[in-house]
Structure formats: structure tokens, C-alpha cells
XYZ file of C-alpha atoms in Angstrom:
718
model
C 7.228 -42.315 -55.266
C 3.741 -41.457 -53.929
C 3.115 -39.185 -50.933
C 1.958 -42.179 -48.833
C 5.166 -44.052 -49.575
C 7.192 -40.968 -48.642
C 5.378 -40.785 -45.303
C 5.963 -44.474 -44.634
C 9.611 -44.111 -45.464
C 9.900 -41.125 -43.178
C 8.114 -43.058 -40.413
C 10.408 -46.044 -40.838
C 13.449 -43.809 -40.706
C 12.122 -42.138 -37.542
C 11.475 -45.501 -35.887
C 14.960 -46.683 -36.731
C 16.413 -43.510 -35.301
C 14.371 -43.862 -32.125
C 15.507 -47.467 -31.755
C 19.136 -46.422 -31.968
C 18.571 -43.636 -29.429
C 16.822 -46.060 -27.043
C 19.722 -48.480 -27.284
C 22.185 -45.669 -26.679
C 20.258 -44.424 -23.624
C 20.010 -47.946 -22.206
C 23.730 -48.349 -22.587
C 24.423 -45.036 -20.929
C 24.286 -44.707 -17.159
C 23.088 -41.231 -16.263
C 24.667 -39.934 -13.113
C 22.942 -36.849 -11.693
C 25.122 -33.883 -10.801
C 24.799 -31.550 -7.873
C 24.509 -27.765 -7.739
C 25.889 -25.220 -5.318
C 23.949 -24.391 -2.162
C 20.377 -25.376 -1.534
C 18.445 -26.083 1.648
C 16.205 -28.813 3.102
C 13.058 -27.198 4.510
C 10.262 -29.414 5.903
C 8.461 -30.908 2.926
C 4.889 -31.126 4.309
C 3.675 -32.970 1.224
C 1.787 -35.830 2.864
C -1.166 -33.580 3.825
C -2.454 -33.288 0.220
C -1.578 -36.707 -1.234
C -4.028 -38.851 0.706
C -6.835 -38.411 -1.839
C -6.942 -38.676 -5.648
C -7.346 -35.569 -7.752
C -10.868 -34.239 -7.185
C -13.199 -31.540 -8.441
C -15.461 -28.912 -6.872
C -18.848 -27.472 -7.897
C -18.798 -24.622 -10.417
C -18.598 -21.136 -8.976
C -21.368 -18.661 -9.645
C -19.014 -16.159 -11.325
C -15.647 -16.734 -13.019
C -13.026 -13.961 -13.148
C -10.776 -14.595 -16.161
C -7.699 -12.286 -16.309
C -6.558 -11.267 -19.794
C -2.909 -11.739 -18.817
C -2.047 -15.082 -17.189
C 1.441 -15.358 -18.664
C 4.651 -13.495 -19.394
C 4.131 -11.145 -22.321
C 1.502 -8.811 -23.721
C -2.058 -8.735 -22.387
C -4.615 -10.443 -24.624
C -7.228 -8.372 -26.473
C -10.865 -9.172 -25.547
C -13.093 -10.556 -28.313
C -16.377 -10.503 -26.384
C -18.754 -7.769 -25.255
C -21.105 -7.339 -22.326
C -24.099 -9.649 -22.600
C -22.424 -12.166 -24.929
C -23.194 -15.849 -24.368
C -20.051 -18.003 -24.394
C -19.333 -21.734 -24.330
C -16.627 -23.610 -22.465
C -13.385 -23.511 -24.428
C -14.500 -20.559 -26.596
C -11.761 -18.014 -27.242
C -12.703 -14.770 -25.463
C -9.425 -12.855 -25.945
C -6.871 -12.834 -28.765
C -3.089 -12.877 -28.261
C -1.480 -9.485 -28.788
C 1.841 -10.174 -30.473
C 4.200 -13.166 -30.673
C 4.908 -13.292 -26.904
C 1.303 -13.535 -25.739
C -1.447 -16.120 -25.235
C -5.152 -16.178 -26.050
C -7.659 -16.695 -23.249
C -10.638 -19.108 -23.309
C -13.864 -19.356 -21.350
C -13.525 -21.879 -18.469
C -17.271 -22.671 -18.568
C -20.422 -21.726 -20.443
C -22.334 -18.636 -19.392
C -22.847 -14.923 -19.983
C -20.302 -12.087 -20.004
C -21.378 -9.649 -17.274
C -18.305 -7.423 -16.937
C -15.041 -6.479 -18.659
C -13.085 -4.312 -16.262
C -10.098 -4.216 -13.867
C -10.488 -6.702 -11.002
C -8.236 -8.251 -8.323
C -5.778 -10.835 -9.657
C -3.137 -13.050 -7.964
C -0.100 -10.773 -7.755
C 2.361 -9.868 -4.956
C 1.449 -6.168 -5.273
C -2.303 -6.745 -5.101
C -2.868 -4.720 -8.265
C -5.997 -4.753 -10.397
C -5.864 -6.047 -13.967
C -8.263 -6.305 -16.896
C -10.558 -9.308 -16.562
C -13.657 -10.827 -18.162
C -16.339 -11.844 -15.685
C -18.531 -14.772 -16.791
C -21.700 -15.726 -14.942
C -21.936 -19.520 -15.221
C -25.160 -21.070 -16.533
C -24.426 -24.383 -14.805
C -24.419 -26.454 -18.011
C -20.617 -26.377 -18.487
C -21.198 -26.916 -22.221
C -18.155 -27.217 -24.492
C -17.818 -25.418 -27.793
C -16.921 -27.358 -30.942
C -13.395 -28.789 -30.634
C -10.965 -29.596 -33.477
C -8.451 -32.334 -32.528
C -5.409 -33.080 -34.710
C -5.047 -36.813 -35.361
C -1.712 -38.385 -36.284
C 0.454 -35.466 -35.208
C 3.573 -37.056 -36.731
C 2.266 -36.383 -40.231
C 1.365 -32.800 -39.403
C 3.457 -29.801 -40.259
C 5.451 -28.387 -37.344
C 4.124 -24.886 -37.933
C 0.552 -26.193 -37.854
C 1.157 -27.934 -34.515
C 2.807 -24.863 -32.996
C -0.107 -22.699 -34.117
C -2.541 -25.148 -32.490
C -0.601 -24.979 -29.220
C -0.518 -21.209 -29.428
C -4.241 -20.959 -30.159
C -4.935 -23.272 -27.219
C -3.467 -20.652 -24.859
C -0.881 -22.998 -23.340
C 1.765 -21.365 -21.154
C 4.310 -22.815 -18.742
C 2.406 -24.229 -15.756
C 5.293 -24.734 -13.388
C 7.008 -21.340 -13.298
C 6.527 -17.858 -14.705
C 4.084 -18.866 -17.450
C 6.169 -18.326 -20.579
C 4.135 -19.027 -23.784
C 4.870 -22.628 -24.727
C 4.709 -22.130 -28.508
C 7.468 -19.515 -28.286
C 9.619 -21.792 -26.127
C 9.240 -24.651 -28.621
C 10.432 -22.465 -31.489
C 13.862 -21.228 -30.340
C 15.254 -18.254 -32.215
C 18.731 -17.493 -33.455
C 19.360 -20.877 -35.035
C 19.822 -22.652 -31.691
C 20.246 -26.410 -32.127
C 18.354 -28.346 -29.445
C 19.837 -31.700 -28.468
C 18.108 -32.231 -25.109
C 14.488 -32.001 -23.959
C 14.005 -31.931 -20.185
C 10.623 -32.584 -18.568
C 10.507 -31.057 -15.094
C 8.681 -33.253 -12.569
C 10.746 -32.135 -9.589
C 8.272 -29.954 -7.635
C 10.697 -29.169 -4.810
C 8.628 -26.446 -3.075
C 7.175 -27.552 0.300
C 3.434 -28.316 0.499
C 2.947 -28.433 -3.312
C 1.997 -31.834 -4.766
C 0.097 -30.910 -7.938
C 2.762 -32.309 -10.296
C 3.263 -35.349 -8.036
C -0.412 -36.298 -8.198
C -0.561 -35.495 -11.902
C 2.309 -37.911 -12.607
C 0.679 -40.593 -10.456
C -2.734 -40.380 -12.147
C -2.103 -38.897 -15.625
C 1.296 -40.394 -16.546
C 0.064 -41.659 -19.939
C -1.139 -38.193 -20.938
C 2.181 -36.671 -19.847
C 4.182 -39.156 -21.940
C 1.856 -38.478 -24.882
C 2.615 -34.773 -24.530
C 6.365 -35.477 -24.312
C 6.183 -37.350 -27.625
C 4.561 -34.301 -29.256
C 7.165 -31.968 -27.734
C 10.019 -34.162 -28.967
C 8.481 -34.250 -32.436
C 8.230 -30.436 -32.491
C 11.928 -30.182 -31.528
C 12.932 -32.543 -34.361
C 13.534 -35.499 -32.051
C 16.385 -34.246 -29.846
C 19.118 -36.688 -28.930
C 18.062 -36.926 -25.280
C 14.674 -36.654 -23.546
C 15.088 -36.613 -19.760
C 12.316 -36.610 -17.165
C 13.718 -35.374 -13.849
C 11.978 -36.384 -10.610
C 13.173 -36.065 -6.991
C 13.489 -39.272 -4.997
C 10.756 -38.237 -2.519
C 8.043 -39.172 -5.077
C 8.255 -42.968 -5.422
C 4.673 -43.417 -6.682
C 5.168 -40.785 -9.391
C 8.514 -42.314 -10.400
C 6.958 -45.741 -10.791
C 4.014 -44.425 -12.807
C 6.214 -42.391 -15.145
C 8.626 -45.275 -15.736
C 5.723 -47.550 -16.564
C 4.252 -45.010 -18.991
C 7.651 -44.365 -20.624
C 8.374 -48.061 -21.155
C 9.067 -48.759 -24.814
C 10.115 -45.172 -25.507
C 13.531 -43.588 -25.507
C 12.513 -41.234 -22.684
C 14.652 -41.639 -19.596
C 13.278 -41.010 -16.078
C 16.146 -39.612 -13.990
C 15.817 -39.755 -10.193
C 18.044 -37.593 -7.972
C 18.257 -36.646 -4.276
C 15.769 -34.186 -2.841
C 17.109 -30.712 -2.246
C 15.473 -27.326 -2.574
C 15.444 -25.674 -5.163
C 16.334 -28.494 -7.558
C 13.133 -27.692 -9.488
C 14.600 -24.411 -10.725
C 15.158 -24.562 -14.473
C 18.869 -23.755 -14.391
C 19.467 -26.004 -11.368
C 17.631 -28.942 -12.984
C 19.649 -28.515 -16.190
C 22.861 -28.598 -14.164
C 21.704 -31.704 -12.267
C 20.717 -33.673 -15.393
C 23.323 -32.513 -17.922
C 26.092 -30.720 -16.045
C 25.643 -27.689 -18.311
C 25.377 -24.157 -16.959
C 23.103 -21.591 -18.570
C 25.032 -18.329 -19.155
C 24.337 -15.153 -17.232
C 20.893 -13.785 -18.201
C 20.812 -16.479 -20.877
C 18.232 -19.077 -21.868
C 18.433 -22.890 -21.843
C 18.247 -22.795 -25.650
C 21.673 -21.123 -25.595
C 23.129 -24.451 -24.384
C 20.920 -26.631 -26.612
C 18.208 -27.452 -24.077
C 14.441 -26.903 -23.839
C 12.775 -27.452 -20.464
C 9.015 -28.013 -19.980
C 6.852 -28.825 -16.976
C 4.877 -32.062 -16.725
C 1.645 -30.049 -16.511
C 2.557 -28.243 -19.711
C 3.239 -31.570 -21.466
C -0.187 -32.857 -20.432
C -1.859 -29.621 -21.669
C -0.106 -30.002 -25.056
C -1.333 -33.592 -25.305
C -4.976 -32.644 -24.650
C -4.782 -29.694 -27.051
C -3.482 -31.794 -29.954
C -5.342 -35.044 -29.267
C -8.715 -33.690 -28.108
C -8.565 -30.069 -29.291
C -9.040 -28.777 -25.729
C -7.665 -25.330 -24.957
C -6.143 -24.692 -21.542
C -9.159 -23.904 -19.330
C -8.279 -25.819 -16.129
C -5.288 -27.044 -14.133
C -4.331 -29.244 -11.162
C -3.936 -27.135 -8.009
C -2.939 -28.115 -4.481
C -5.297 -26.845 -1.750
C -3.619 -27.324 1.611
C -3.266 -25.853 5.083
C -4.300 -26.500 8.666
C -6.972 -23.800 8.402
C -8.862 -26.148 6.027
C -10.933 -29.166 6.940
C -9.782 -30.970 3.796
C -6.452 -30.811 1.927
C -6.054 -32.363 -1.506
C -5.412 -31.653 -5.195
C -8.257 -30.623 -7.459
C -8.663 -29.958 -11.171
C -10.129 -26.473 -11.034
C -11.380 -24.294 -13.920
C -9.259 -21.198 -14.477
C -10.963 -18.065 -13.220
C -12.505 -19.772 -10.160
C -12.361 -17.281 -7.232
C -10.069 -18.367 -4.390
C -12.765 -17.839 -1.745
C -14.991 -20.379 -3.553
C -12.206 -22.995 -3.463
C -11.516 -22.346 0.237
C -15.209 -22.519 1.096
C -15.475 -25.878 -0.694
C -12.647 -27.184 1.547
C -14.063 -25.994 4.870
C -11.990 -22.888 5.551
C -11.919 -21.743 9.197
C -11.241 -18.033 8.884
C -10.657 -17.672 12.625
C -7.635 -19.956 12.362
C -6.494 -18.591 8.990
C -3.331 -16.553 9.233
C -3.135 -15.513 5.544
C -3.658 -16.898 2.047
C -0.501 -17.780 0.109
C -0.401 -18.455 -3.631
C 2.386 -20.994 -4.160
C 4.560 -22.498 -1.454
C 6.054 -20.959 1.675
C 9.418 -20.373 -0.018
C 8.536 -18.668 -3.316
C 4.843 -17.931 -2.800
C 3.237 -14.577 -2.068
C 0.344 -13.408 0.056
C -2.945 -12.226 -1.449
C -5.173 -9.913 0.548
C -8.302 -10.202 -1.617
C -9.613 -13.773 -1.819
C -11.881 -12.821 -4.740
C -8.792 -13.116 -6.957
C -9.074 -16.129 -9.305
C -7.000 -19.181 -10.116
C -4.801 -18.588 -13.202
C -2.580 -20.784 -15.388
C 0.381 -20.539 -12.976
C -1.559 -21.157 -9.722
C -0.076 -24.477 -8.565
C -0.992 -24.146 -4.885
C -3.335 -22.333 -2.487
C -1.895 -22.468 1.030
C -4.108 -21.564 4.017
C -1.873 -21.941 7.112
C -2.519 -21.176 10.739
C -0.230 -19.100 12.953
C 1.104 -22.285 14.526
C 1.752 -23.974 11.199
C 3.472 -21.038 9.533
C 4.322 -18.331 12.071
C 4.791 -14.811 10.699
C 8.454 -13.899 10.229
C 10.054 -11.997 13.101
C 11.181 -8.379 12.591
C 14.329 -7.996 10.517
C 17.563 -7.249 12.348
C 20.920 -5.970 11.227
C 23.037 -8.170 8.986
C 25.789 -9.931 10.949
C 27.732 -10.915 7.803
C 27.641 -14.605 8.653
C 27.778 -15.680 4.985
C 25.092 -18.362 5.319
C 23.113 -16.773 2.483
C 26.038 -17.157 0.083
C 26.445 -20.813 1.081
C 22.758 -21.514 0.440
C 22.418 -19.617 -2.847
C 21.860 -22.172 -5.661
C 22.941 -19.611 -8.289
C 26.355 -19.047 -6.616
C 25.592 -15.354 -6.058
C 26.596 -13.042 -3.189
C 23.235 -12.256 -1.548
C 24.773 -10.038 1.113
C 26.363 -7.721 -1.457
C 23.165 -7.686 -3.508
C 21.282 -6.720 -0.340
C 23.546 -3.723 0.331
C 23.456 -2.542 -3.282
C 19.665 -2.974 -3.405
C 19.292 -0.779 -0.335
C 21.644 1.790 -1.883
C 19.794 1.555 -5.234
C 23.129 1.046 -6.985
C 21.820 -0.453 -10.221
C 25.200 -0.767 -11.899
C 26.621 -2.809 -9.027
C 23.494 -4.960 -8.864
C 23.850 -5.881 -12.509
C 27.585 -6.389 -12.123
C 26.825 -8.906 -9.357
C 24.318 -10.706 -11.652
C 21.114 -9.798 -9.842
C 18.998 -11.215 -12.656
C 20.496 -14.686 -12.129
C 18.595 -14.772 -8.832
C 15.642 -17.196 -9.145
C 14.003 -15.755 -6.000
C 13.916 -19.191 -4.393
C 14.121 -17.733 -0.879
C 16.931 -20.018 0.283
C 18.948 -17.016 1.456
C 16.047 -15.638 3.474
C 15.377 -19.108 4.909
C 18.861 -19.434 6.417
C 19.293 -15.763 7.424
C 19.606 -15.563 11.248
C 18.621 -11.879 11.120
C 15.313 -12.636 9.337
C 16.069 -10.127 6.586
C 13.557 -10.437 3.691
C 16.308 -10.569 1.103
C 14.110 -11.748 -1.772
C 11.819 -8.747 -1.362
C 14.779 -6.411 -1.811
C 15.851 -8.319 -4.914
C 12.355 -8.241 -6.437
C 12.062 -4.492 -5.862
C 15.520 -3.874 -7.347
C 14.677 -5.968 -10.419
C 11.501 -3.960 -10.916
C 13.406 -0.658 -10.705
C 16.020 -1.859 -13.194
C 13.370 -3.110 -15.634
C 11.558 0.207 -15.393
C 14.788 2.127 -16.000
C 15.567 -0.095 -18.998
C 12.104 0.519 -20.406
C 12.553 4.282 -20.010
C 15.967 4.091 -21.663
C 14.579 2.064 -24.567
C 11.783 4.588 -24.937
C 14.283 7.468 -24.952
C 16.508 5.619 -27.430
C 13.579 5.058 -29.772
C 12.628 8.725 -29.516
C 16.228 9.749 -30.282
C 16.387 7.372 -33.233
C 13.139 8.783 -34.602
C 14.478 12.336 -34.195
C 17.796 11.507 -35.852
C 16.050 9.687 -38.690
C 13.738 12.653 -39.212
C 16.693 15.048 -39.178
C 18.561 12.866 -41.672
C 15.482 12.654 -43.876
C 15.058 16.445 -43.824
C 18.749 16.991 -44.607
C 18.511 14.562 -47.512
C 15.399 16.322 -48.825
C 17.168 19.688 -48.503
C 20.187 18.368 -50.384
C 17.958 17.035 -53.142
C 16.158 20.370 -53.288
C 19.453 22.258 -53.500
C 20.709 19.913 -56.231
C 17.542 20.520 -58.252
C 17.914 24.272 -57.761
C 21.530 24.219 -58.951
C 20.519 22.089 -61.941
C 17.794 24.587 -62.859
C 20.254 27.451 -62.417
C 22.825 25.741 -64.617
C 20.206 25.002 -67.274
C 19.011 28.616 -67.199
C 22.599 29.874 -67.486
C 23.268 27.645 -70.477
C 20.021 28.748 -72.089
C 20.962 32.382 -71.525
C 24.369 31.866 -73.070
C 22.744 30.163 -76.033
C 20.344 33.047 -76.480
C 23.213 35.519 -76.245
C 25.166 33.581 -78.859
C 22.146 33.508 -81.179
C 21.210 37.172 -80.754
C 24.583 38.937 -80.664
C 23.916 40.840 -83.883
C 20.373 41.769 -82.902
C 21.486 42.980 -79.486
C 24.345 44.977 -80.972
C 21.873 46.675 -83.287
C 19.478 47.306 -80.429
C 22.321 48.702 -78.307
C 23.294 51.099 -81.114
C 19.711 52.255 -81.433
C 19.506 52.705 -77.677
C 22.684 54.793 -77.651
C 21.254 56.938 -80.456
C 18.065 57.456 -78.495
C 20.053 58.452 -75.394
C 22.169 60.883 -77.414
C 19.056 62.446 -78.915
C 17.500 62.788 -75.473
C 20.635 64.487 -74.152
C 20.597 66.836 -77.093
C 16.985 67.724 -76.401
C 17.730 68.387 -72.753
C 20.683 70.540 -73.671
C 18.590 72.440 -76.188
C 15.926 73.067 -73.567
C 18.388 74.584 -71.129
C 17.531 78.208 -70.633
C 19.871 80.925 -71.964
C 20.931 83.885 -69.723
C 18.360 86.141 -71.418
C 15.601 83.578 -70.771
C 16.634 83.228 -67.130
C 16.571 87.008 -66.750
C 13.071 87.237 -68.222
C 11.886 84.413 -65.943
C 13.332 86.210 -62.883
C 11.567 89.435 -63.870
C 8.227 87.621 -64.176
C 8.705 85.989 -60.789
C 9.507 89.401 -59.221
C 6.399 91.015 -60.730
C 4.183 88.171 -59.466
C 5.726 88.439 -55.968
C 5.158 92.249 -55.888
C 1.493 91.828 -56.882
C 0.995 89.170 -54.181
C 2.489 91.479 -51.522
C 0.166 94.283 -52.630
C -2.902 92.033 -52.447
C -2.008 90.660 -49.036
C -1.373 94.198 -47.742
C -4.781 95.298 -49.013
C -6.552 92.331 -47.381
C -4.703 92.982 -44.101
C -5.888 96.598 -44.082
C -9.523 95.552 -44.547
C -9.495 92.501 -42.274
C -11.037 92.446 -38.813
C -9.127 91.619 -35.676
C -9.840 87.876 -35.915
C -8.234 87.523 -39.352
C -5.321 89.954 -38.958
C -2.964 87.460 -37.310
C -3.418 84.905 -40.087
C -3.149 87.486 -42.860
C -0.085 89.044 -41.240
C 1.681 85.691 -41.389
C 0.690 85.259 -45.026
C 1.964 88.782 -45.771
C 5.267 87.998 -44.107
C 5.621 84.879 -46.230
C 4.848 86.860 -49.384
C 7.471 89.473 -48.480
C 10.096 86.751 -48.006
C 9.286 85.323 -51.437
C 9.505 88.882 -52.892
C 12.974 89.308 -51.413
C 14.014 85.927 -52.818
C 12.735 86.951 -56.261
C 14.761 90.165 -56.109
C 17.906 88.231 -55.266
C 17.337 85.805 -58.157
C 16.750 88.765 -60.507
C 20.061 90.323 -59.442
C 21.862 87.033 -60.126
C 20.187 86.713 -63.524
C 21.168 90.295 -64.477
C 24.745 89.601 -63.461
C 24.773 86.355 -65.498
C 23.313 88.101 -68.548
C 25.880 90.864 -68.310
C 28.834 88.465 -68.194
C 27.496 86.030 -70.864
C 29.280 86.199 -74.297
C 27.170 87.922 -76.908
C 26.621 86.117 -80.211
C 28.281 87.843 -83.153
C 26.053 90.240 -84.944
C 24.948 88.973 -88.274
C 24.660 91.020 -91.360
C 21.202 91.463 -92.888
C 22.073 89.003 -95.571
C 23.191 86.390 -92.992
C 20.025 86.977 -90.890
C 17.917 86.482 -93.976
C 19.778 83.287 -94.829
C 19.322 82.004 -91.247
C 15.598 82.749 -91.335
C 15.282 80.940 -94.637
C 17.149 77.918 -93.240
C 14.853 77.787 -90.193
C 11.789 78.166 -92.402
C 12.952 75.359 -94.650
C 13.402 73.117 -91.567
C 10.019 74.080 -90.126
C 8.295 73.277 -93.418
C 4.665 74.075 -93.967
C 4.034 74.947 -90.260
C 6.379 77.959 -90.192
C 3.706 80.528 -91.029
C 1.352 79.109 -88.334
C 4.152 79.188 -85.777
C 5.032 82.795 -86.647
C 1.406 83.751 -86.333
C 1.166 82.060 -82.916
C 4.314 83.839 -81.807
C 3.038 87.197 -82.933
C -0.289 86.595 -81.224
C 1.457 85.592 -77.974
C 3.679 88.699 -78.122
C 0.667 90.924 -78.671
C -1.183 89.327 -75.757
C 1.849 89.691 -73.523
C 2.263 93.352 -74.530
C -1.421 94.024 -73.912
C -1.261 92.237 -70.521
C 1.810 94.233 -69.513
C -0.064 97.488 -70.097
C -3.142 96.346 -68.093
C -3.950 97.430 -64.600
C -4.445 94.744 -61.942
C -8.216 95.166 -62.201
C -8.132 94.663 -65.945
C -5.913 91.560 -65.557
C -8.387 90.099 -63.060
C -11.274 90.718 -65.425
C -9.366 89.031 -68.242
C -8.663 85.987 -66.028
C -12.339 85.749 -65.066
C -13.377 85.894 -68.690
C -10.923 83.116 -69.626
C -12.141 80.988 -66.710
C -15.769 81.442 -67.755
C -14.935 80.148 -71.225
C -13.094 77.143 -69.774
C -16.047 76.403 -67.498
C -18.418 76.478 -70.456
C -16.193 74.048 -72.366
C -15.908 71.741 -69.332
C -19.705 71.725 -68.889
C -20.180 70.805 -72.529
C -17.620 68.047 -72.299
C -19.284 66.706 -69.125
C -22.716 66.625 -70.766
C -21.278 64.741 -73.717
C -19.546 62.231 -71.433
C -22.781 61.599 -69.530
C -24.690 61.098 -72.757
C -22.096 58.598 -74.038
C -21.717 56.920 -70.625
C -18.007 57.700 -70.691
C -16.046 55.917 -67.919
C -14.157 59.212 -67.268
C -17.342 61.075 -66.303
C -16.300 61.232 -62.638
C -12.961 62.815 -63.561
C -14.728 65.424 -65.722
C -17.052 66.279 -62.828
C -14.092 66.758 -60.488
C -12.242 69.021 -62.972
C -15.380 71.142 -63.538
C -15.848 71.529 -59.800
C -12.302 72.812 -59.354
C -12.735 75.325 -62.227
C -16.005 76.596 -60.776
C -14.401 76.974 -57.354
C -11.511 78.924 -58.861
C -13.934 81.123 -60.849
C -15.900 81.888 -57.695
C -12.669 82.930 -55.963
C -11.692 85.301 -58.778
C -15.163 86.840 -58.845
C -14.950 87.419 -55.119
C -11.616 89.219 -55.606
C -13.173 91.326 -58.368
C -16.097 92.285 -56.129
C -13.661 93.338 -53.422
C -11.658 95.498 -55.827
C -14.838 97.228 -57.094
C -15.917 98.081 -53.554
C -12.509 99.641 -52.968
């Protein structure tokens, strides 16, 4: 089967399904339900319905806010000085819950900065200011013909790129609303044409004059929702012209226009759902949770023009009404048009003007700066006089009459919410379902004490949202910290596991080496023990005998006596300045002499008590000498000669006087100095790296030689 045949078959199946649904709807008698509470304020709708929808001249400057909807602020795509065309995208949506923004006319970008916007708090927000060139020239548009053969995702993307948001309430992005999450199955599409707020007639006039475009948009919406079982268009019975026009436009479709009694606030989303279907949306829930999607008639018309003509949302129908104006009517006004320009075009008398209200008297809010622009949710600009809309009297104490609870369409307890809002008890406010409040103002309207209840509820909602945002921020920070801690612990565990694996591998390798080298290590250990034993034997052999200790003590005593004699001689010849220092040196020498005497006495005692070796016979002595000579080998004669020479030198030195000993020392030092000088010259000639060490050693020898010569000169003078 070809693709064309598949499409025809699908179209035939859709037509058959629609025929069955139409027959079912015709056979069914829809009986509207009622909701709790509600009030009947003066409607005041006739003032703005006497003329057809009109237009006004273009303003000189357009202020286009980057956030005209619920969700993230759009990101600007233009720069100062850029030339733009009508319908050109000047800001990109930032995230899934956001809308792009388009130029409402052709002109030049002259500013991108915070400016006044329509908001109850009067805050500034980021805006793009466009200076109109007067041509109002459109950019190239891309319509989508035959939407039924288009992919749903493609249609939703077109609606999203057209910047369409809800035009009857808070301005929720339409593409998001048409794509319900969580697998919700939609069986009912509701088109809201109620417009219950006093003074506002924008939707009424739109249904009277643009009913065909609205029905065309409803067909697209139903297609995007996979043709839900029911499509209901709810209209209050105080709009007979709109009801007739919508029924005529819906003829031949399965769309059912449901008319119900007028009561405020029947245009609230949850209240309209209860009226038309009897279903109740759960606490803080969405209509999609009960299988329903609700759209405004203005939104349906915007979807139609976006798909059929490729037009993005750059204008809307707005009611301009109030006794401070010469002319009250509905106009199609470009978004971004300053409010003061609209009022001036309708003959505003600022002497009579009490205040400017955006929206109706029940749910609207006052704006102080009339340079704020019209945005996607601006359905009415009300300019009343003091007589028409007197300022509210001062609030008085609550008398607990209960009228607010009777009027509340959400079946809440406004009095309790009021007390908890004043006490800032957030837990109680949420327990009493504060967020189910639609801020319709019915409670404030019937309050005999003139308490601005809605203002308390709005402030409490803002505090709770701020606290939730702070909590979410803290939770995210905690999660990041815990994740980081877990990641570090995991890395540490992996590191420790690798370390233990390396340790185990090293231990196994060591054991393997030990197993392979047992014999070699045993041999090495035996050799080491032999070396240690030999070293101990050498140390033991070098230990001095009693006779050697006695001779050493005698030499120490002789040296100490000579030092005392020299110090005594120097002290006798010294002047007064040196006597103190020399006296201390003499005292130190005497102490060392006494210590030497004590050690000599101990050595004599040790020698006397030591066992004497047995005397050997001449034959044994000769045999011992021969054994030692045989061990010494060829060097025995040289050793004997060295011994004899040393004995002779010692005997000669013992018989010398101190002067002769000094002369001998000087002579030996002179020879050593000569050798050191020769060695130094050789090192310098060969560029020996130890030349510096040789120079230092020679310097010390020369210094010592000079000292000895000085002592010799002193002795000769004596």
C-alpha cells in the first residue's frame, strides 16, 4: 500500500470516528453542574461591546519584555542597533517551560535593559526596546498546510516557536500544556469562553467576530491531543451573540457549545472543569491528572494563525474601558505597546483617573508606571474614576462572620488562611490548601471588614515558594556534597585495594626469591658470620695488655708534666693582661696532670695483679720466634728493622732535653712542609681536583711550624 493510500485510509478512519462522536454528543444531553460559592458582582460589560474590534496607530517605541509567561526568561538574540522585522524572533526560549519572543513591528533595537513591566510589585524586568519605522513590515512566514498530515511533534514545535502562551490566565506555555507528561490520557478538551470578570469583553468580542478562526484552532488542538472523546466550549449565558456565533461556526463538527448560568468565578479553570464535567482537580494538581486539557479561546485563535498563516504571537485583543476614557472598546494591539499610548488614543482624562488597573476589578492589579507595555496576558486596561470604582475603605478587625467561606469557589477556609498568613505559619497554610486559592477575590468582595484577604494569600504564597526554592537549593548542595564524599570514599577504597594487591604481589615475589636463593643466602650468612668472628678476633687481639696500659699511662703523665712546666714558664714571663688567661690554662693543665697520675697508679696496680706468662726456656723462645718468623714470611726482617729503629728513636728521645726535643720536632715539621710544597706544585701542574685540599694541609703545617719556632725562640732567650 502506498503512502498516499495510507493517508487516505487514516483520514477515512478519522472521519468515521468523528461521525460516531458527533452522533454520541447529539444523543447526549449535557447538564452543567454547579460549584461551591461564587458571587455576582456588577458585570459592566456593555461599555466596551458597542463597537467592533478596532486598532490604534503604532506607538513610537515598543517595550517587549523577555518574560511574558510562566517559566524561564527568554534569551535575547538581537543587539543594539539591529534592524528587525515584524514577527522576527528576537529572544530564544530558555528551557522546556519557556517561550520565544517576537518583534511586534519593524524597526530598530535601541535598548536592551530592565524597564517597567505589568506586575503587581511594580518591578523592573529585562526588555527589548524597538523604535518603530512605521512600515510594520512582516518577516518571511512559513505556514503549515494540511495540519492533519503533519507529525504531532512538528506541530508542537511550530506552536512553541510561535511563542504562544495561555492568553486567558497565567500565561502557561501552550506547547507544554498540549504535551502532558506522565502518560496522562486526555479524554476531554475544554475551550474556555467564559470571561466572568467584570468589565472584560475581549473573549466575548473575539468569539463574535473571529468564531471561524477559533473553531479552526480547536480542530488543531483536538488533533494534537489525538482526538479526545469530548470537546466542550463553555460560555456563560450573558453572551448571547458570542454563543450564536460559536454555534454557527461549530456546526458540522463534534464540538459542543455548553451554556451555563453566569456566576463569578466560573471562568476559573478548576471551576469550569467542575461545571462542564463534574470532575474535581486534586489538591495542587493539574487538569491533565483527571484527563482534561483546558485552553482559552484566544489561545485557540493564536494556534490557528500560527499553523495556517505562520504568524507568531505578536498581538492580542484587549479591552480598554473606564469612565476616565472618552472611548471604551476592544482593540487588537501589538504586544509591547506602552499603556500610556493606548490610553492617549482613547482620550484619557487624567484629572478624573483614579488609577490604572491591568485586568478586572476582582483579580486585576494596579500599575503605577503607565510606560509599562501590553503583554501576552493583558486582557484588559481599566481606567476608572473615583465614582466608578471607589478606593477600598480601611481594613477593620475580622468579625468571623463566615461570608468568605461561603463565597470561596475552592471550598477553602479563607478566615483561617488569613490568620495563618498573618502569623507566617507556613505549615498550617499548606495544610489548609493555600495553593488551591485561585485569587479570585470573592472572599474580599463579600468581607464586611474590607480586609484585603487576597493580598495576604499572595504574599504567603510568595514566601512559601521562596522557602521551597531555598530548600531545593540546599538539598541540591547536600546531594552534591554527599555524592562527592561517596566518590572520594570509593576512590580511596580502590586506592587501598590496589595498594594491598601490590603488597601481596611483592610478598609473593619475596617468598619466591627466598625459595630460589635459600642455598645462596645460607652460604652468604656463613660467610658473614665468619667475617664477624674474624672482626671480633681482631678487636680482641688489639685490646691492650696490662703492660701496654702501664706504658701508655706513663707517656700520658710525662706529657702532662711537660705541659705544666711550659704553662708555668709562660705565666712567669707574661704581662698582667695575659696572666689571668694563662693562669686558667695552667690550672687546667694541673688537673690533667693529676688525672694522669691517678691513671698511672691504676695501671701499676693492674700490672702488679695480672698473671705473668710462664717463662719459656731458651729453646722454646727460639721455637716461638721461628714460628712467628715463618708466619710473617719475607717481611719479618723489615719489621724487625723497623722495630729496632723505633726503639732506638724512642731511647734517644727519652734522653733528650726539652730543647732538643723541640728542635727535633721543628726539623721533622720542616721536612713535612717541604714534601707538602712539592706535592702541591705537582697537583697544580697536573690540575689535580684535590689542589685546594693540599693547599689547606700545607697552610696548617706552616702554621704549626711557625708556632714551634716561636717556642724555640722563647726557650733560647731564656
